[in-house]
Amino acid sequence: MAGLLHLHSTLLPSASALRRRAGAPAPSSSRRCFRVEAKIREIFMPALSSTMTEGKIVSWTAAEGDRLSKGDPVVVVESDKADMDVETFHDGFLAAVLVPAGESAPVGSAIALLAESEEEIPAAQSKAASFSSGASSSPPAQETAAPEASAPPPPPPPPAPVAISAPAPPSPATQGGVRVVASPYAKKLAKDLGVDLFSVTGSGPGGRIVAKDVEAALAAPKKAAPVTAARPDVPLGSTVPFTTMQGAVSKNMVESLAVPTFRVGYTITTDALDQLYKKIKSKGVTMTALLAKATAMALVQHPVVNSSCRDGKSFTYSSSINIAVAVAIDGGLITPVLQDADKVDIYSLSRKWKELVDKARAKQLQPHEYNSEGRKWCFGYSVVNLKMKGTFTLSNLGMFGVDRFDAILPPGTGAIMAVGASEPTVVGTKDGRIGIKNQMQVNVTADHRVIYGADLAAFLQTLSKIIEDPKDLTF
Amino acid sequence: MSLSAPSAAAAAAVASGAASSRPNAIRPAAGLRFCGLRREALGLRSSPQAVAARRSVAAAATAGNGAAGSGGFDYDLVIIGAGVGGHGAALHAVEKGLKTAIIEGDVVGGTCVNRGCVPSKALLAVSGRMRELQDEHHMKSLGLQVSLPGYDRQAVADHANNLASKIRSNLTNSMKALGVDILTGIGTIVGKQKVRYGKVGFPDNEITARNIIIATGSIPFVPKGIEIDGKTVFTSDHALKLESVPDWIAIVGSGYIGLEFSDVYTALGSEVTFVEALDQLMPGFDPEIGKLAQRILINPRKIDYHTGVFASKITPAKDGKPVLIELIDAKTKEHKETLEVDAALIATGRAPFTKGLGLENINVVTQRGFVPVDDRMQVMDADGNVVPNLYCIGDANGKLMLAHAASAQGISVVEQISGRDNILNHLSIPAACFTHPEISMVGLTEPQAREKADKEGFEVSVVKTSFKANTKALAENEGDGLAKMIYRPDTGEILGVHILGLHAADLIHEASNAIALGTRVQDIKFAVHAHPTLSEVLDELFKAAKVKAAGVSHSVNEPVAA
C-alpha cells in the first residue's frame, strides 16, 4: 500500500534562503554551497487518490537525522480515503521535517527535506528554517506580522531587519516566564487558526482563555490591519522601478485590453449567509471560503461562465472549478487557487484557504498553488501551461467598505467577479413594507467572445439564490 | 495500565490476557455483558416468570435451597459480597443444588450495578445521542435537520440512577426467587468454614459453610496527595451521579473509566484535559487500536492531554479558586506544571476492598490488598498452601477486574465444588470500552502475541479490515473504525481480536466465543453472517485469514489457564 513519494531536485532557492545559507556556519565555500544545493531534495505531499487535495501527516516513521534507503517508509499520510505508508525513492538522510505530525499539507507541497549525505544535513536544516520562518524574515513589513505566527515552532529566526509597526508578538523568552491558562478547545482553536495564545486576553473564570477569546483575537487584527498598513513607507519624490511582480502585472494589464469584456452587476441579500457565517465561524470557516464555495456551486450549473477563449475560435470548457481569489500582498497581488471548490467541503476549503494565504504571505506557494507564469511572481491572472490554475476569479474589496467596483479580466480566463461590502440597506419588500436587509453588490466582468449577457445574468441569479438560502454550502 | 501513580492494582493485575493489565478496566466495561453472561449461564432464567418456573423444577429435583446443608453445615456455600461476581456464583450454586447464602454489607449489585458499568452505560447512551445530534455534518449527510439539541442535566442523572435501581432490584429478585438467603451485614471469616456477620450495633450471627467465596470487590483507588471533596475533585462514584457538568474537567488516568467519562463530558459540553502517567494515552490497548482511538476519540474533540506526568497534588476548588493540579514528571519527579481547572475526576484504577474480612484468622496475607489465589480461585495462605474450601473471585483477587470476569470465576468455582474440575480461560474473556465508537478486545494484543510466538516458536499472522468497507456501517454513516485479528497460520487458532468501531462491544463475542470453545479460523469462516450487518466486519476477518491447510491440529481446544 505504499504510495509514491514525489521527489524533485530543489528549485532555485529564494533570495532570503540564500542569504541565510551564506550566514550559516556549515558550508565553507560558495562552490561547495552550490554542490550541496543540488543534493537536497524536497519530499512532497503525495497524491494518494485522485480526489485527494490535501493530506494529513499521521506520523513520521523516520526521525530527523535518520538514514533512509530507497523504499524505506518515511511517513504515514491520511488521505480522504485511507492511511498509507509512504516510501522514499532516494537514499539519503531525513534532514528536516517541515510539516509535523498531526498537521495537513496540500498535495504537492514540501513536507520534508532529504539530504544526500550526512554533512549536508545542516545546510538542509538552514533551508528548512527559511521555509518555516519565511514570514518573519522577509524584509517588508507584512500586515499579518502581528499575531499569526506559524503553528510549528520554527528554529529561532535571525532578527528581522526591519522593525514592524504593528504590535510584535512576544519573544520566546517572555513566553517561557509567563503562564497561560487556556482551555483545551481554546488551545486547539488557536493552533488551527494560527493565533498566538500570548496575544489573547482571557475572559473565562480566573482570566482563563476560552474558545471565544481566540475567535475574538482572530477577528480583531484583521480589522486593524488596513489601518496599520495605511501609511506606506514610500520614498516620496522619486521614481521606483517595478519589481518583477509589478512588471508582470503591468504586462498582463495591457494584454487584457485585447479581450472584449462587458459587465453585469447584481445585488444579493446576505442576511442568511451572515447568519451561517456566524454559526460556523468557530470552526474556522472564512467568508472568503463561503463566497468561493457559493460561486463554485453556481458555476456547476453554468459551465459556460467557467469557460474561456484561448484562440479566438473556440470555447474551452474547464473540467474542474478552481476559484482564484485575489489577495493583496505587500508590493503586489497574487491569486491563490482553491481547487475543486465545488467538491471540497466548506471546512476543508477554509483550512486550505488559510493555509494558502499564510503561505502566500510568506511567499512559499508552490507553483501550482498560485496563478502565475512559470515561477515568476506576477499578476496571477495569466495562466496557460500550468497544471493548476484558476478558472474563475474572485476579487473582494468589501473589507475596506467598498460597496462596488469593477475588475479587469485576467487574460486566459472567462470571468472575474468583484465583490463589494455587505451593508445594511433599506429595502422595500414585496408586501409593500420597508425593511432593512444586509446587501452586497457583485459585478462580473466577462469575455464576450464566449460568455454572453444572458449567461451572466442567469449565473448571477443562481448565485444569489445560493447565497440567500445558503444551507447547501455546508454540505 | 492507566495509573497516574503506582497502584497496587497495577502490579497485581498483570496476570494474563489482553484486558488483565488494566485495573481500571473493571466496571464500566461490563454493563451490558453482565446480562448476556447470565442468560448464557442460566438458560431461560432471566425474566422473573422464567425464574419462578425454574425454581419449582429445581425444588422438585433438589429440594431447593431450603434443605439443610449436608454434613452439619448451615450452608453448602456462603458468598461474601453480592456484586455481580457473588450474584453469578449464587445463581449457579442454586442450579447445582447447593444451599446458598450471600452476605451483603451495602447494597445488592456491588460496584458494577450501583457505581460502575450500569449507570455509566446510561450516561454513555445519552452522550452518544447528544454527540450525534450535535454533529451537524453527520446529520446533514444523512439528510436530517436538527436545531439546537440540548439536555437537562438532572433528567440525565435520573436516568442513570433509575437504571441502577432497576437492575439492582432485578438482581435482588432473581436471588430471592431462587431462594438464596440474603444476609445483611459485614461478613468476617472467623475460622475454617466459619463466618460471622452482622450490622454495626447488632449482635453478630455466626454461620458455618462447607465452602466460602470471597467476592468483596473493589473501591476507586485514589493516589496520595489527592484530596477528594466529592464536588470538584471526585471519583467515578460521584461522577456517575452527574451532579454537575463542569466547563473544564481534568481526568486523571486515561484507561477505560477515564476514556468513557471523556466521552460523556465532551458530549455534554465540557472540555477535558487528560493526565496520564505513562508516555501515551490508552496504554492498555493494542497499539494500533490505541493510535486510531486517539485519532477518533481524542484529537477531534475538545480534549488535550499531558502524558508522562503524575498528579502529585490536587486541591479542590474553594474560596473562588479553581481546582489546582500539580504535575510532576513521571520519571524525574520534577515539577512540570500546575493546571487550573473546574473539576478533576480521579480515574487511576481501583483498589481491592478486603479489609475486615478476618483473613488473619486463617493465616492469609493480602498482597497490596488483593487476596492471593491459584488458577482455580482457591485462596492461598501465607505459606503458599491452598486454604481448603475458601475461594476468592472478582476484583478482590485482582486477576482480571471486570464484572463479567468475576461472574465467570464464580461459576467456575461452583463447578469445582460440585465436583467438576474447572479452570477459567481468562484469555477468552472479552473487554469493552463504551465510547462512541466503542472499543472491544479479547485475547492477546499484537505485541503480546508476537512475544509469545517468539518464545514458543510459532508464526503469527494478522488480518485487518476497516469499517469503511462494511455496508451497514456506511449506511449508518459511521465508517470510522478498524477490526484486527491475530491468529496462528499453522493451526488457525485465534489469539486475539481487537475492534474499534460502531457497536464493537457487541461484535466481540463471536471472537471470544470462538476462543473459549477453541473454534478455529478455517471452521468459523464458513459460518454465515446476515447481510448487511456489522457482524460482517468479523466475517471479513475470518475470510481474509490464511491458514496453512496441511497438518492442522486440534490442540487449540485445550483450555489455557491464565
PDB file of C-alpha atoms in Angstrom, chain A residues 56 58-59 78 80-83 179-188 205-206 208-211 276 279-280 283 345 347 470-472 474-475, chain B residues 134 136-137 139-143 145 247-249 271-273 291-292 295 298-304 306 322 324 337-342 468:
ATOM      1  CA  LYS A  56      -2.683  14.899   6.906  1.00  0.00           C
ATOM      2  CA  VAL A  58      -0.437  10.864  10.732  1.00  0.00           C
ATOM      3  CA  SER A  59       3.105  10.198  11.874  1.00  0.00           C
ATOM      4  CA  GLU A  78      -4.035  10.135   5.938  1.00  0.00           C
ATOM      5  CA  ASP A  80      -9.632  11.315   2.268  1.00  0.00           C
ATOM      6  CA  LYS A  81      -9.816   7.543   1.923  1.00  0.00           C
ATOM      7  CA  ALA A  82      -7.241   5.740   3.993  1.00  0.00           C
ATOM      8  CA  ASP A  83      -3.888   5.859   5.700  1.00  0.00           C
ATOM      9  CA  ARG A 179       1.900  31.120  32.345  1.00  0.00           C
ATOM     10  CA  VAL A 180      -1.019  30.995  30.006  1.00  0.00           C
ATOM     11  CA  VAL A 181      -4.162  29.251  31.155  1.00  0.00           C
ATOM     12  CA  ALA A 182      -6.233  28.220  28.159  1.00  0.00           C
ATOM     13  CA  SER A 183      -8.932  25.596  27.924  1.00  0.00           C
ATOM     14  CA  PRO A 184      -8.260  22.533  25.753  1.00  0.00           C
ATOM     15  CA  TYR A 185     -10.568  23.720  22.988  1.00  0.00           C
ATOM     16  CA  ALA A 186      -9.124  27.230  23.065  1.00  0.00           C
ATOM     17  CA  LYS A 187      -5.658  25.735  22.605  1.00  0.00           C
ATOM     18  CA  LYS A 188      -6.845  23.605  19.746  1.00  0.00           C
ATOM     19  CA  PRO A 205     -13.064  32.018  35.028  1.00  0.00           C
ATOM     20  CA  GLY A 206      -9.856  33.319  36.590  1.00  0.00           C
ATOM     21  CA  ARG A 208      -8.646  31.721  31.530  1.00  0.00           C
ATOM     22  CA  ILE A 209      -8.597  31.869  27.740  1.00  0.00           C
ATOM     23  CA  VAL A 210     -11.653  30.151  26.284  1.00  0.00           C
ATOM     24  CA  ALA A 211     -12.640  29.420  22.707  1.00  0.00           C
ATOM     25  CA  LEU A 276     -24.490  30.939   8.658  1.00  0.00           C
ATOM     26  CA  LYS A 279     -22.618  29.932  13.251  1.00  0.00           C
ATOM     27  CA  ILE A 280     -19.676  28.170  11.679  1.00  0.00           C
ATOM     28  CA  LYS A 283     -14.986  26.008  13.059  1.00  0.00           C
ATOM     29  CA  ASP A 345     -16.456  20.723   1.750  1.00  0.00           C
ATOM     30  CA  TYR A 347     -14.390  23.226   6.311  1.00  0.00           C
ATOM     31  CA  PRO A 470     -27.078  29.046   1.921  1.00  0.00           C
ATOM     32  CA  LYS A 471     -27.904  25.755   3.618  1.00  0.00           C
ATOM     33  CA  ASP A 472     -26.274  23.728   0.858  1.00  0.00           C
ATOM     34  CA  THR A 474     -22.121  23.373   4.416  1.00  0.00           C
ATOM     35  CA  PHE A 475     -22.687  20.034   2.778  1.00  0.00           C
TER      36      PHE A 475
ATOM     37  CA  GLN B 134     -24.666  17.923  17.646  1.00  0.00           C
ATOM     38  CA  GLU B 136     -24.279  18.872  12.070  1.00  0.00           C
ATOM     39  CA  HIS B 137     -22.106  17.467   9.340  1.00  0.00           C
ATOM     40  CA  MET B 139     -26.851  14.800  10.412  1.00  0.00           C
ATOM     41  CA  LYS B 140     -26.784  16.708   7.168  1.00  0.00           C
ATOM     42  CA  SER B 141     -25.102  13.917   5.326  1.00  0.00           C
ATOM     43  CA  LEU B 142     -27.998  11.743   6.436  1.00  0.00           C
ATOM     44  CA  GLY B 143     -30.372  14.425   5.248  1.00  0.00           C
ATOM     45  CA  GLN B 145     -32.024  18.761  10.184  1.00  0.00           C
ATOM     46  CA  ASP B 247     -16.734  23.664  31.840  1.00  0.00           C
ATOM     47  CA  TRP B 248     -13.298  22.173  32.139  1.00  0.00           C
ATOM     48  CA  ILE B 249     -12.535  18.890  33.810  1.00  0.00           C
ATOM     49  CA  GLU B 271     -13.628  20.436  27.787  1.00  0.00           C
ATOM     50  CA  VAL B 272     -11.319  17.725  29.046  1.00  0.00           C
ATOM     51  CA  THR B 273      -7.649  17.509  29.960  1.00  0.00           C
ATOM     52  CA  LYS B 291      -3.440   5.117  17.801  1.00  0.00           C
ATOM     53  CA  LEU B 292      -6.699   5.060  15.909  1.00  0.00           C
ATOM     54  CA  ARG B 295      -7.383  10.000  16.241  1.00  0.00           C
ATOM     55  CA  ILE B 298      -9.283  12.382  21.393  1.00  0.00           C
ATOM     56  CA  ASN B 299      -7.864  14.596  18.662  1.00  0.00           C
ATOM     57  CA  PRO B 300     -11.090  15.877  17.069  1.00  0.00           C
ATOM     58  CA  ARG B 301     -12.708  16.543  20.454  1.00  0.00           C
ATOM     59  CA  LYS B 302     -12.230  19.319  22.940  1.00  0.00           C
ATOM     60  CA  ILE B 303      -9.585  17.332  24.733  1.00  0.00           C
ATOM     61  CA  ASP B 304      -5.925  17.927  25.431  1.00  0.00           C
ATOM     62  CA  HIS B 306      -0.371  15.632  29.481  1.00  0.00           C
ATOM     63  CA  PRO B 322     -10.099  26.748  40.841  1.00  0.00           C
ATOM     64  CA  LEU B 324      -5.239  23.084  41.334  1.00  0.00           C
ATOM     65  CA  GLU B 337       3.174  22.474  35.523  1.00  0.00           C
ATOM     66  CA  THR B 338       0.165  23.487  37.576  1.00  0.00           C
ATOM     67  CA  LEU B 339      -3.235  23.083  35.969  1.00  0.00           C
ATOM     68  CA  GLU B 340      -6.179  25.232  36.972  1.00  0.00           C
ATOM     69  CA  VAL B 341      -9.433  23.518  36.140  1.00  0.00           C
ATOM     70  CA  ASP B 342     -13.045  23.489  37.285  1.00  0.00           C
ATOM     71  CA  LYS B 468     -15.332   1.789   5.812  1.00  0.00           C
TER      72      LYS B 468
END
